[in-house]
mmCIF file with all atom_site columns, C-alpha atoms in Angstrom:
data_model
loop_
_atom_site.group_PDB
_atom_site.id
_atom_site.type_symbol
_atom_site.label_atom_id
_atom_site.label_alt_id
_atom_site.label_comp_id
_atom_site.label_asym_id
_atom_site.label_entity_id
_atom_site.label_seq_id
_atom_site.pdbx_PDB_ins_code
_atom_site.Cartn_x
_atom_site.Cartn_y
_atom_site.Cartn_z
_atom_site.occupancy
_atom_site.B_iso_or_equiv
_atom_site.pdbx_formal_charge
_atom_site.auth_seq_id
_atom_site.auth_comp_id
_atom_site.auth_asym_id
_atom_site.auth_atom_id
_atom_site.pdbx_PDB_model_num
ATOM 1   C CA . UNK A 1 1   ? 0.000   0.000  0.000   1.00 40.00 ? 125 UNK A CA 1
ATOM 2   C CA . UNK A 1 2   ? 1.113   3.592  -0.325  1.00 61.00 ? 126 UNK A CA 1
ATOM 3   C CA . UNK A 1 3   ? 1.576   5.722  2.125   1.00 65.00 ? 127 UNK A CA 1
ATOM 4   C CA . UNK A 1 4   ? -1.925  7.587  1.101   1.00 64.00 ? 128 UNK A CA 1
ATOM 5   C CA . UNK A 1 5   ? -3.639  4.159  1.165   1.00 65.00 ? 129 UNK A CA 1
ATOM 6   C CA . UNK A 1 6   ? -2.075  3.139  4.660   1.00 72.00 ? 130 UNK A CA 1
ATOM 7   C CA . UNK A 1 7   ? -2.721  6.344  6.402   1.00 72.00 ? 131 UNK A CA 1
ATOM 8   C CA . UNK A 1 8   ? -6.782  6.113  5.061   1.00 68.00 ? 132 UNK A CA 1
ATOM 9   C CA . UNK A 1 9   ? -7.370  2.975  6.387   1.00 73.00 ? 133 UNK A CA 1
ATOM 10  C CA . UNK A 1 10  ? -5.369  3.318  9.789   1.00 75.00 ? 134 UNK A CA 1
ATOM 11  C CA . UNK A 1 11  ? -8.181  7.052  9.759   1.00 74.00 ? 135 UNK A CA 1
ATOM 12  C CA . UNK A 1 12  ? -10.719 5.033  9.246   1.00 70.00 ? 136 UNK A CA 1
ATOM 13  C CA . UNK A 1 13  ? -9.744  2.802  11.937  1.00 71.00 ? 137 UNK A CA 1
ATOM 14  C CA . UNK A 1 14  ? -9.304  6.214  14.113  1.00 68.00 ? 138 UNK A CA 1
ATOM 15  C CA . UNK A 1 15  ? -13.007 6.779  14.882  1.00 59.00 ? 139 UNK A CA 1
ATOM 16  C CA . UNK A 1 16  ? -14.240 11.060 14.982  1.00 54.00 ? 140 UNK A CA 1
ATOM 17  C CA . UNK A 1 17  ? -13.321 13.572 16.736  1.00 52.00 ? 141 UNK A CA 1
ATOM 18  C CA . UNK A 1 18  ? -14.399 16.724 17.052  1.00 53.00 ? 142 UNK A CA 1
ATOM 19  C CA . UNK A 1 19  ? -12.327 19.013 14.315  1.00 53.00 ? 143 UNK A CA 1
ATOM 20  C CA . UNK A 1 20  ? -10.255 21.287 15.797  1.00 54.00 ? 144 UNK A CA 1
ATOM 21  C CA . UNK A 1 21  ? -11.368 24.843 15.143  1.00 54.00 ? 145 UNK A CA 1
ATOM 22  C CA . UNK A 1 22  ? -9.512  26.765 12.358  1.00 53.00 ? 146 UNK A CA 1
ATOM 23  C CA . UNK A 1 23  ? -11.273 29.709 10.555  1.00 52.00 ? 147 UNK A CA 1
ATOM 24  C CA . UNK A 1 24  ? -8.267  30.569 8.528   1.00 73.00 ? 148 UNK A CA 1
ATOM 25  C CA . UNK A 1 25  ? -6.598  29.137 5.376   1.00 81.00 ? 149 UNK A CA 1
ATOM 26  C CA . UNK A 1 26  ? -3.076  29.583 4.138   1.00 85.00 ? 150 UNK A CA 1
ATOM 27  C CA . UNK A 1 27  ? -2.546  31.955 1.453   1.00 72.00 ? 151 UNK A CA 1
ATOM 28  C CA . UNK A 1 28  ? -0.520  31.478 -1.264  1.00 64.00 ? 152 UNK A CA 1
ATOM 29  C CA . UNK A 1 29  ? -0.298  33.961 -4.549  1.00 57.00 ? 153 UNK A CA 1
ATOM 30  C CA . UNK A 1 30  ? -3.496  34.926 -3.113  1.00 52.00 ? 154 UNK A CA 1
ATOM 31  C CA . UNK A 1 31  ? -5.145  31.550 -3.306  1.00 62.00 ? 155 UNK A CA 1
ATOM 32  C CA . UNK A 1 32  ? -6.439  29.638 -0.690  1.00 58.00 ? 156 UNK A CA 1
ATOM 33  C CA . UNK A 1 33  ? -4.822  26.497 -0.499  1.00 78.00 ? 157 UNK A CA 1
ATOM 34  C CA . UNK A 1 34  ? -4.826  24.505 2.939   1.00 90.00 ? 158 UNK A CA 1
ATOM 35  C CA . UNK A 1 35  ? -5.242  24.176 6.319   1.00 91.00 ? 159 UNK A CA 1
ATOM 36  C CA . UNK A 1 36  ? -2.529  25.431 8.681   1.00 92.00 ? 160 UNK A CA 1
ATOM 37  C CA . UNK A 1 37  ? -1.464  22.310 11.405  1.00 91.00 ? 161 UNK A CA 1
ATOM 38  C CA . UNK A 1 38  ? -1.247  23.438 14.750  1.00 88.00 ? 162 UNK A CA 1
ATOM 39  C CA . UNK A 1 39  ? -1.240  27.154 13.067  1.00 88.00 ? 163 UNK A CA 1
ATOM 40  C CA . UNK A 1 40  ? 1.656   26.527 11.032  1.00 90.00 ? 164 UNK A CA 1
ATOM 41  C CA . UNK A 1 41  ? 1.159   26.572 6.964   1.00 91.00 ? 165 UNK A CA 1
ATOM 42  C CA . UNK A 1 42  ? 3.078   23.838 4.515   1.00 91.00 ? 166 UNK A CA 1
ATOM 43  C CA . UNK A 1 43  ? 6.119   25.013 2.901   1.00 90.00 ? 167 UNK A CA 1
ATOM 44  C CA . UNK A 1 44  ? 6.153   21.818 1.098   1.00 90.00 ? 168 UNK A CA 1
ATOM 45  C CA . UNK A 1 45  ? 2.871   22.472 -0.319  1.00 88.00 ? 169 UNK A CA 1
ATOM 46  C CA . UNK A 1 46  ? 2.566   26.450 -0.909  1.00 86.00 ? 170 UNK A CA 1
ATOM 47  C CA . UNK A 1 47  ? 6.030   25.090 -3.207  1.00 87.00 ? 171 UNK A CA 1
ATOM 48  C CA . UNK A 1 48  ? 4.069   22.422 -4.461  1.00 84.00 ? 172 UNK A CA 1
ATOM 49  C CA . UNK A 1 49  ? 5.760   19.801 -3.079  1.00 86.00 ? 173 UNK A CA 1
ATOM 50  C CA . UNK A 1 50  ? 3.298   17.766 -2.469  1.00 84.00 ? 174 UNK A CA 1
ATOM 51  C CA . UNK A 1 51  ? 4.908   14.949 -2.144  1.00 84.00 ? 175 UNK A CA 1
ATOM 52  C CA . UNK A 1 52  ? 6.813   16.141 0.799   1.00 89.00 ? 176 UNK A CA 1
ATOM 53  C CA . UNK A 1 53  ? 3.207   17.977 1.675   1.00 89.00 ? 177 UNK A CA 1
ATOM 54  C CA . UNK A 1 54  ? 1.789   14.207 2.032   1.00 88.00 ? 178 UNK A CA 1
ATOM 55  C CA . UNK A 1 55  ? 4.457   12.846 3.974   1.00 89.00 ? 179 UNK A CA 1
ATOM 56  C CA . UNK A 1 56  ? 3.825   15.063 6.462   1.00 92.00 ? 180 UNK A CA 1
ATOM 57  C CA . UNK A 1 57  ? 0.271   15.567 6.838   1.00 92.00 ? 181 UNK A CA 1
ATOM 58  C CA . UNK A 1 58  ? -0.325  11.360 6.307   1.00 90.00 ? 182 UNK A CA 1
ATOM 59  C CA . UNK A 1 59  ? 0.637   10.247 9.933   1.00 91.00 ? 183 UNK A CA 1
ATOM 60  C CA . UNK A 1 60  ? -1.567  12.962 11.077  1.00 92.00 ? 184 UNK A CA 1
ATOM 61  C CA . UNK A 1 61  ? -4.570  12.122 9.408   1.00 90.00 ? 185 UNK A CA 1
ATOM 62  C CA . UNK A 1 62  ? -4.201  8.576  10.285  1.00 89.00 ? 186 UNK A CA 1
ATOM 63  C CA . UNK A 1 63  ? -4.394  9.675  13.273  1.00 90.00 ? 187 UNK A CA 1
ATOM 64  C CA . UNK A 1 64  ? -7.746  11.205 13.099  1.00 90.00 ? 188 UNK A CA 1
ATOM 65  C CA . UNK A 1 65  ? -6.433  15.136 12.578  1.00 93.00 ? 189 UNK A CA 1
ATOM 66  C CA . UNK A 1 66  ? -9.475  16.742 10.276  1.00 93.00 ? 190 UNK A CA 1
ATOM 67  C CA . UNK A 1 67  ? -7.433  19.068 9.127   1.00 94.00 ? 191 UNK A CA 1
ATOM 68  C CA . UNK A 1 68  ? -4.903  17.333 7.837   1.00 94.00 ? 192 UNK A CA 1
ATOM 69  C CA . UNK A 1 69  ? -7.389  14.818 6.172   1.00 92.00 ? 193 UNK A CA 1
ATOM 70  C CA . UNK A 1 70  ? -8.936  17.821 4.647   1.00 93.00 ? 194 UNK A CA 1
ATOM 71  C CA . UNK A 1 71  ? -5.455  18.957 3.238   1.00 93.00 ? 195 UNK A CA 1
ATOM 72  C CA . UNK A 1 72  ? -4.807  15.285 1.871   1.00 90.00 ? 196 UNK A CA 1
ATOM 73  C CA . UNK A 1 73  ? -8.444  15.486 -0.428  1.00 88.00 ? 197 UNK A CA 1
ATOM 74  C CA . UNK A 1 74  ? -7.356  18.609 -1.496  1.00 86.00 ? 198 UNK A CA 1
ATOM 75  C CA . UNK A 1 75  ? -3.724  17.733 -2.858  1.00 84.00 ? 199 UNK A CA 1
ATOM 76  C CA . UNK A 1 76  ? -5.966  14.867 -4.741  1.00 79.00 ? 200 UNK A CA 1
ATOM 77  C CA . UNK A 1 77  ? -9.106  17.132 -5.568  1.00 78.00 ? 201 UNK A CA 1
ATOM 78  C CA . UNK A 1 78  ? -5.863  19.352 -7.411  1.00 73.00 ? 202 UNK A CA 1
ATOM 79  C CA . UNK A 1 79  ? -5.149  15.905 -9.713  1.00 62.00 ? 203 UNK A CA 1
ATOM 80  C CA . UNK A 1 80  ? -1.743  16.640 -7.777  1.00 61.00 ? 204 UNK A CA 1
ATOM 81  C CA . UNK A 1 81  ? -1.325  13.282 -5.824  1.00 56.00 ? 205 UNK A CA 1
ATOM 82  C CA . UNK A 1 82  ? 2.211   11.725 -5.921  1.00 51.00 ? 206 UNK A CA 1
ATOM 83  C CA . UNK A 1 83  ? 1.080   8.365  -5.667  1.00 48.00 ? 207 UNK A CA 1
ATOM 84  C CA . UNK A 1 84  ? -2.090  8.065  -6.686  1.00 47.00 ? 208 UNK A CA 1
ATOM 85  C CA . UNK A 1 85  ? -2.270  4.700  -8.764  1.00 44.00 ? 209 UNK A CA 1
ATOM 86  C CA . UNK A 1 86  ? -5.216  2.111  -10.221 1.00 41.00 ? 210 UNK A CA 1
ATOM 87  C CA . UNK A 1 87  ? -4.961  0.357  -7.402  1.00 39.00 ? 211 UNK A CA 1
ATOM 88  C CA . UNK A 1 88  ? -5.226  3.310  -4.468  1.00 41.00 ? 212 UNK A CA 1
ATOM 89  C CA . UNK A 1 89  ? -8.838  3.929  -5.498  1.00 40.00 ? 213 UNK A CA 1
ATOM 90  C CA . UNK A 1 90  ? -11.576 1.381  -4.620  1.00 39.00 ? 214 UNK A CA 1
ATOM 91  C CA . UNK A 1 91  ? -15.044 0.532  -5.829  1.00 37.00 ? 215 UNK A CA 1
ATOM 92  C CA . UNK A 1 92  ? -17.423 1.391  -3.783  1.00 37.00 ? 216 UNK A CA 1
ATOM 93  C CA . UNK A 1 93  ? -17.611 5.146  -1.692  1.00 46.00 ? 217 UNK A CA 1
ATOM 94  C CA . UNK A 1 94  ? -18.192 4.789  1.681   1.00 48.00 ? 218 UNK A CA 1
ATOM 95  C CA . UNK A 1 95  ? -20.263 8.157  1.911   1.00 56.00 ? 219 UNK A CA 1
ATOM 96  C CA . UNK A 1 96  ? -23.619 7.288  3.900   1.00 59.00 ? 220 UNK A CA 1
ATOM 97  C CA . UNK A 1 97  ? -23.627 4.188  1.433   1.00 56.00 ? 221 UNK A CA 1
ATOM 98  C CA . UNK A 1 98  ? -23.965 6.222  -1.683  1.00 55.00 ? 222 UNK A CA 1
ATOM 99  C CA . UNK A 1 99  ? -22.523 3.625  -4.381  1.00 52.00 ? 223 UNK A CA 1
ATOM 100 C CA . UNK A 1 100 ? -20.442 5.548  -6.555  1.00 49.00 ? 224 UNK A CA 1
ATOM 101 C CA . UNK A 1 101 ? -18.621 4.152  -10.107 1.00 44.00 ? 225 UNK A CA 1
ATOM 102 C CA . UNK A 1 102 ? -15.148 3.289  -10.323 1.00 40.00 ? 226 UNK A CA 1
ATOM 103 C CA . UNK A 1 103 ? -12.602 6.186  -10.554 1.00 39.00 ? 227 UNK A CA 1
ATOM 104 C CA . UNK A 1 104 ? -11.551 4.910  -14.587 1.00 37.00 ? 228 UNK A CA 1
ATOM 105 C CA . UNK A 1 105 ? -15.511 6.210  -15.530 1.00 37.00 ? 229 UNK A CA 1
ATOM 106 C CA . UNK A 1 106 ? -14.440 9.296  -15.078 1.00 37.00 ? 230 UNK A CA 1
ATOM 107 C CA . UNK A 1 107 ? -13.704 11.247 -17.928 1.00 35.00 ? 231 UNK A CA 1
ATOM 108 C CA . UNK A 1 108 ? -10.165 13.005 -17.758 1.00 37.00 ? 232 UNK A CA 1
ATOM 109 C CA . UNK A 1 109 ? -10.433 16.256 -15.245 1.00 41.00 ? 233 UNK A CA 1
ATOM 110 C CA . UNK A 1 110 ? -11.678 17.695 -12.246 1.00 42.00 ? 234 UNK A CA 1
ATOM 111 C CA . UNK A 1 111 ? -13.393 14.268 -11.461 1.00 42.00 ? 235 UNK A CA 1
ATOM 112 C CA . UNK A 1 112 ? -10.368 11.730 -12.486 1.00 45.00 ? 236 UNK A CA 1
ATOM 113 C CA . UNK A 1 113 ? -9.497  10.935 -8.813  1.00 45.00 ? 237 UNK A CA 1
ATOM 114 C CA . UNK A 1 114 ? -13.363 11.610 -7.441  1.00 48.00 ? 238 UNK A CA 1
ATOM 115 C CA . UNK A 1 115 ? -12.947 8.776  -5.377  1.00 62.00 ? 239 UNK A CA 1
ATOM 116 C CA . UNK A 1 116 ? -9.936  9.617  -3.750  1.00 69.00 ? 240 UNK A CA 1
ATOM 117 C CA . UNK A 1 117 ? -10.363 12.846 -2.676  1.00 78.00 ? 241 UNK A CA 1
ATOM 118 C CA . UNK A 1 118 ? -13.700 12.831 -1.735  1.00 80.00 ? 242 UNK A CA 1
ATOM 119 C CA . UNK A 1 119 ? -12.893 9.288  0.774   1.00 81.00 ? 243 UNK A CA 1
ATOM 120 C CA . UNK A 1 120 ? -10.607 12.098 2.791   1.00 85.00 ? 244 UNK A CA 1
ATOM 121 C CA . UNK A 1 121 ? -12.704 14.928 2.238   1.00 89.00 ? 245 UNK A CA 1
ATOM 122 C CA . UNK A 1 122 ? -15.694 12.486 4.463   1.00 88.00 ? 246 UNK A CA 1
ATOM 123 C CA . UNK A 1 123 ? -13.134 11.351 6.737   1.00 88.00 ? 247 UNK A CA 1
ATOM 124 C CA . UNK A 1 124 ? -13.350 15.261 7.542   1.00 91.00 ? 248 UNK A CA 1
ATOM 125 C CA . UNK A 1 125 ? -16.913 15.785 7.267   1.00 92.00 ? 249 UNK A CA 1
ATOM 126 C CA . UNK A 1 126 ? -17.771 12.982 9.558   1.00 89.00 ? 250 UNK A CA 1
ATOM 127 C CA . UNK A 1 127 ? -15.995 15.197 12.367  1.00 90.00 ? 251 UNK A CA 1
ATOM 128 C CA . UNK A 1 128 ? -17.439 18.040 11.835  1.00 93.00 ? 252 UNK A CA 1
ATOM 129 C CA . UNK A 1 129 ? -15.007 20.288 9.563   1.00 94.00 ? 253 UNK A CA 1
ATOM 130 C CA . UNK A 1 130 ? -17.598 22.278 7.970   1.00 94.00 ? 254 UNK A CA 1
ATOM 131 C CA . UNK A 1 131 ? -15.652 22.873 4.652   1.00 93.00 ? 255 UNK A CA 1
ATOM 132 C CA . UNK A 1 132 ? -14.852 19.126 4.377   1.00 93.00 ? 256 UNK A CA 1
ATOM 133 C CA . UNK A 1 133 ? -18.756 18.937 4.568   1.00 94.00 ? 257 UNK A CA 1
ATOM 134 C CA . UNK A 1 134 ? -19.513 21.345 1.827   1.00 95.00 ? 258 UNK A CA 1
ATOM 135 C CA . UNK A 1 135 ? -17.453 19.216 -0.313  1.00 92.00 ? 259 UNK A CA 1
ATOM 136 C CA . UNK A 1 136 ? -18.836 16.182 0.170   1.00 90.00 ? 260 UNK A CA 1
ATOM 137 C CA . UNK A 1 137 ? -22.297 18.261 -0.658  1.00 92.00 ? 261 UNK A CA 1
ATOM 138 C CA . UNK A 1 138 ? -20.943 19.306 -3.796  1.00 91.00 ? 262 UNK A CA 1
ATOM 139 C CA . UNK A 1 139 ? -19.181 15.930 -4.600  1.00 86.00 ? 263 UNK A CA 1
ATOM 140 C CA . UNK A 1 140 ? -22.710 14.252 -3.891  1.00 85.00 ? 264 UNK A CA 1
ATOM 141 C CA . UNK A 1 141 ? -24.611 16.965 -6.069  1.00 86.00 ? 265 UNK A CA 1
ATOM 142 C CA . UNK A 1 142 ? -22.131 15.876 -9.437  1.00 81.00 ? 266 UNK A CA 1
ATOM 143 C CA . UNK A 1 143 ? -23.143 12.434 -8.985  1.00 75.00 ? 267 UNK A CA 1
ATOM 144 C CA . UNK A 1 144 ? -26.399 13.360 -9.762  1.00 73.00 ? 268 UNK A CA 1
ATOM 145 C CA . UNK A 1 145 ? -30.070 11.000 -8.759  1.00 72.00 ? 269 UNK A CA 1
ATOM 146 C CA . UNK A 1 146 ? -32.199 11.061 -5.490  1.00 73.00 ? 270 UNK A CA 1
ATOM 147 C CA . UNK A 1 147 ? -29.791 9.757  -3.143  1.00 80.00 ? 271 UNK A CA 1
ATOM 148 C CA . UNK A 1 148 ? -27.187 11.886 -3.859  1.00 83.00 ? 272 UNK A CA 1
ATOM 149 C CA . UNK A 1 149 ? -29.379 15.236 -3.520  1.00 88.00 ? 273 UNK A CA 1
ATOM 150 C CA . UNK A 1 150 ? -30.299 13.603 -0.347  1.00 88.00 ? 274 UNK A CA 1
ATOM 151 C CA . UNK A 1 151 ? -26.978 13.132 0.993   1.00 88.00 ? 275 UNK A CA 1
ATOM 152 C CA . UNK A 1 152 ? -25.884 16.700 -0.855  1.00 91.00 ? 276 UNK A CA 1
ATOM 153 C CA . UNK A 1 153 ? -28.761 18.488 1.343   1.00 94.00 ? 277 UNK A CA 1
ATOM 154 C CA . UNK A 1 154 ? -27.420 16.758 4.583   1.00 93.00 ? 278 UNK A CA 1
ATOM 155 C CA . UNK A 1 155 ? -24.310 17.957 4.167   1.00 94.00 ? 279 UNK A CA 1
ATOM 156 C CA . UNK A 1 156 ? -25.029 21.366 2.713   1.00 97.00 ? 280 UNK A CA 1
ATOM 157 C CA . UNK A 1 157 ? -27.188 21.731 6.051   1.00 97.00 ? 281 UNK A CA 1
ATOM 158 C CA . UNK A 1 158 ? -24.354 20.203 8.289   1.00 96.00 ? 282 UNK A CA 1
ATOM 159 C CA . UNK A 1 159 ? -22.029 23.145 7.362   1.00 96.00 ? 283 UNK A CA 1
ATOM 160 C CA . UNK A 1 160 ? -24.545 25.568 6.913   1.00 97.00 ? 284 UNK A CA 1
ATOM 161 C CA . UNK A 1 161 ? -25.246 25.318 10.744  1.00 96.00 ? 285 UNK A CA 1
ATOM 162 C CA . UNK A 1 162 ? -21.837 26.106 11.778  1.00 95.00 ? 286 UNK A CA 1
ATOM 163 C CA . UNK A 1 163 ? -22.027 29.550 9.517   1.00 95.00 ? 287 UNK A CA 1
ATOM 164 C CA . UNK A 1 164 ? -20.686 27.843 6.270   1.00 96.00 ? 288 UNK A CA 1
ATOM 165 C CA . UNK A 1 165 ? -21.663 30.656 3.344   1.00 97.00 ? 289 UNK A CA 1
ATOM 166 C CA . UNK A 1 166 ? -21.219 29.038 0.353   1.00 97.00 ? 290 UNK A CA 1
ATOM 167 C CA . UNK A 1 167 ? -23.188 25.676 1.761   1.00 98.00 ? 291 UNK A CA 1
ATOM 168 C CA . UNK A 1 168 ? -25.870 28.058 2.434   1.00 98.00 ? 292 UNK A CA 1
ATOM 169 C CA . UNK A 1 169 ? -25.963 29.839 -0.806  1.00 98.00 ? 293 UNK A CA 1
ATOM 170 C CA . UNK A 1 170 ? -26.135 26.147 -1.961  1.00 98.00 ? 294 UNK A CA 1
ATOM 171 C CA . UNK A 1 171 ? -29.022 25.396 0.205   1.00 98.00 ? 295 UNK A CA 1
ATOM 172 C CA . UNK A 1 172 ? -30.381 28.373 -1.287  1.00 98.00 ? 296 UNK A CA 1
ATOM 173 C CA . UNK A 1 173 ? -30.110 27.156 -5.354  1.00 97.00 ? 297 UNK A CA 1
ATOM 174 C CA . UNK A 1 174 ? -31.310 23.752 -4.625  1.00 96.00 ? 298 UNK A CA 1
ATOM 175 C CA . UNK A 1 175 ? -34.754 24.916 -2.836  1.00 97.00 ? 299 UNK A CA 1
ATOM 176 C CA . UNK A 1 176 ? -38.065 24.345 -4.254  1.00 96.00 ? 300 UNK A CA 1
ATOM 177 C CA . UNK A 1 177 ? -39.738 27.702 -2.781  1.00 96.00 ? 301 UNK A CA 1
ATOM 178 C CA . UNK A 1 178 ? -38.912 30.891 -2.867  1.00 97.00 ? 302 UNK A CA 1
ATOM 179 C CA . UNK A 1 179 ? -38.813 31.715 0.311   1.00 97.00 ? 303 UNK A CA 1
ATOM 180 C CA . UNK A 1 180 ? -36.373 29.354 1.641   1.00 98.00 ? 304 UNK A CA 1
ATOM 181 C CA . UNK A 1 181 ? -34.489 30.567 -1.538  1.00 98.00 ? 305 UNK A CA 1
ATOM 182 C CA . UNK A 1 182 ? -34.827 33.913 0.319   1.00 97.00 ? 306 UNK A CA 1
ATOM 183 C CA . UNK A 1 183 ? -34.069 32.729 3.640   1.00 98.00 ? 307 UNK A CA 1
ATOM 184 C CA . UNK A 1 184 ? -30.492 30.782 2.710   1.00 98.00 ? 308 UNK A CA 1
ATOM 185 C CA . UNK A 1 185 ? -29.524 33.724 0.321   1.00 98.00 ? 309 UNK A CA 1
ATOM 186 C CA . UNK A 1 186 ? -30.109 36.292 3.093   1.00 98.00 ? 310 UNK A CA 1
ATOM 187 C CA . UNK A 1 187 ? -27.981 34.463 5.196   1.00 97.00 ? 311 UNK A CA 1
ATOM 188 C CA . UNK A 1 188 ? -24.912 34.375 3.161   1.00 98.00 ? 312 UNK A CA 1
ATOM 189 C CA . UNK A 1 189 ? -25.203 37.466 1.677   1.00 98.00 ? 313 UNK A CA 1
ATOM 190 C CA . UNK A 1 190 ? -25.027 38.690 5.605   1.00 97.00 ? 314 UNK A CA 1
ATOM 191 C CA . UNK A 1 191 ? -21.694 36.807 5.506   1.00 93.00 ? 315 UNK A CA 1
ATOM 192 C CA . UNK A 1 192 ? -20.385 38.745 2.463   1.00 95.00 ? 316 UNK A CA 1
ATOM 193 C CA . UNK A 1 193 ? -20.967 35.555 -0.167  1.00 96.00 ? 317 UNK A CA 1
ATOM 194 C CA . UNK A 1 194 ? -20.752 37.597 -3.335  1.00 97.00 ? 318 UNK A CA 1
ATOM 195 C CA . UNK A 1 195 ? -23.182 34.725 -4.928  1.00 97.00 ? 319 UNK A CA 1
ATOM 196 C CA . UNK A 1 196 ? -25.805 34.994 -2.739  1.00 98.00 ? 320 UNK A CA 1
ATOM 197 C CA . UNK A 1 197 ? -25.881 38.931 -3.227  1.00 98.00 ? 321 UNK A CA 1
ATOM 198 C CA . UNK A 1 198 ? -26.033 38.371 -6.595  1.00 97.00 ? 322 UNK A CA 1
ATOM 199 C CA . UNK A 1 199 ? -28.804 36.488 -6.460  1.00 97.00 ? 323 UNK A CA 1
ATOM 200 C CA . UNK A 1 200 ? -30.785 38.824 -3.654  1.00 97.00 ? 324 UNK A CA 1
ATOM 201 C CA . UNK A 1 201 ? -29.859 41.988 -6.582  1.00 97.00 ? 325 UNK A CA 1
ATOM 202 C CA . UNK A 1 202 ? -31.071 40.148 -9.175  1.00 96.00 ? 326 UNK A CA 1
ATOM 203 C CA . UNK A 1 203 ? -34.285 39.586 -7.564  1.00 93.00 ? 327 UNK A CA 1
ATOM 204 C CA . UNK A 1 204 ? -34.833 43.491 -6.404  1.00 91.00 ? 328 UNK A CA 1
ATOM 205 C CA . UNK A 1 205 ? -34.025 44.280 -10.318 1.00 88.00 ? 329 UNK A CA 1
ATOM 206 C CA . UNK A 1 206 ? -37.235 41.985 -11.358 1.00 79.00 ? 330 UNK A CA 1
ATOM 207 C CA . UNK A 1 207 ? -39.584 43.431 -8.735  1.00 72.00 ? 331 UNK A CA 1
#
């Protein structure tokens, strides 16, 4: 197994936690690009490293560290995963028992390691990280059918609880009635969600 592979299962093995509060991302050309570890940012991966980046954030998410889990779906969300092979990805997504396809029918791009990414990305969710929980929302919502709206809204409404904007703006686009439309809009727009505003102007234009 790789060192990706081994550290999964031993998080799995881990339990939850609570995540460990941290409102703030590392910066890097102006990007957002992970989560700091005990409020220190990657060199490694704001130099894109990231193979050195996974060697140190791997024992920590086997360990149950949210953060860290969260930093190792986004290195594979990026397509930038040192050693991500055929055999690292597995059949079957764990996600509230959502069945999802194998990673090879997925055409070439932001999907090709879907699997991957979105295993650690839940690993974070399940403790509480509330942008680990948006993206298992907006994994679930590309799969597309019933159960994955289901499992989208759960999520969406997991992070939108904690203040999450853009999982409330979300919330917002995927209601059937306006007024919840209004109600989830309102709500990140208070948070400064340019996408939300948008859609609050748009609606004061047509009245």
């Amino acid at each position: 197994l790789t060192v990706a592979r081994r550290a999964f299962e031993d998080a799995k093995k881990a339990g939850t936690a609570k995540a460990p509060k941290e409102s703030r991302f590392c910066r890097s050309v102006k990007r957002h690009t992970h989560y700091p570890i005990d409020g220190v940012c990657s060199k490694s991966y704001e130099t894109r490293d990231y193979s050195k980046a996974l060697l140190e954030w791997a024992p920590l998410a086997a360990k149950g560290n949210a953060l860290a889990q969260y930093n190792l779906g986004h290195i594979y969300r990026r397509q930038a995963g040192p050693d991500l092979t055929r055999s690292d990805t597995i059949d079957i997504l764990f996600i509230d028992g959502l069945r999802v396809p194998h990673v090879s029918n997925y055409a070439r791009g932001p999907n090709t390691t879907s699997l991957y990414y979105a295993e650690w990305y839940a690993l974070a969710a399940r403790q509480g990280l509330d942008r680990a929980q948006y993206q298992v929302g907006q994994f679930s919502m590309r799969l597309g059918g019933p159960d994955s709206r289901k499992i989208a809204t759960k999520y969406f409404n997991l992070a939108a609880a904690q203040g999450h904007s853009y999982s409330q703006y979300a919330l917002g686009k995927m209601a059937a009635d306006e007024a919840t439309k209004l109600k989830w809009f309102r709500l990140a727009a208070k948070q400064g969600n340019p996408r939300a505003q948008k859609e609050l102007d748009a609606r004061k234009q047509h009245q």
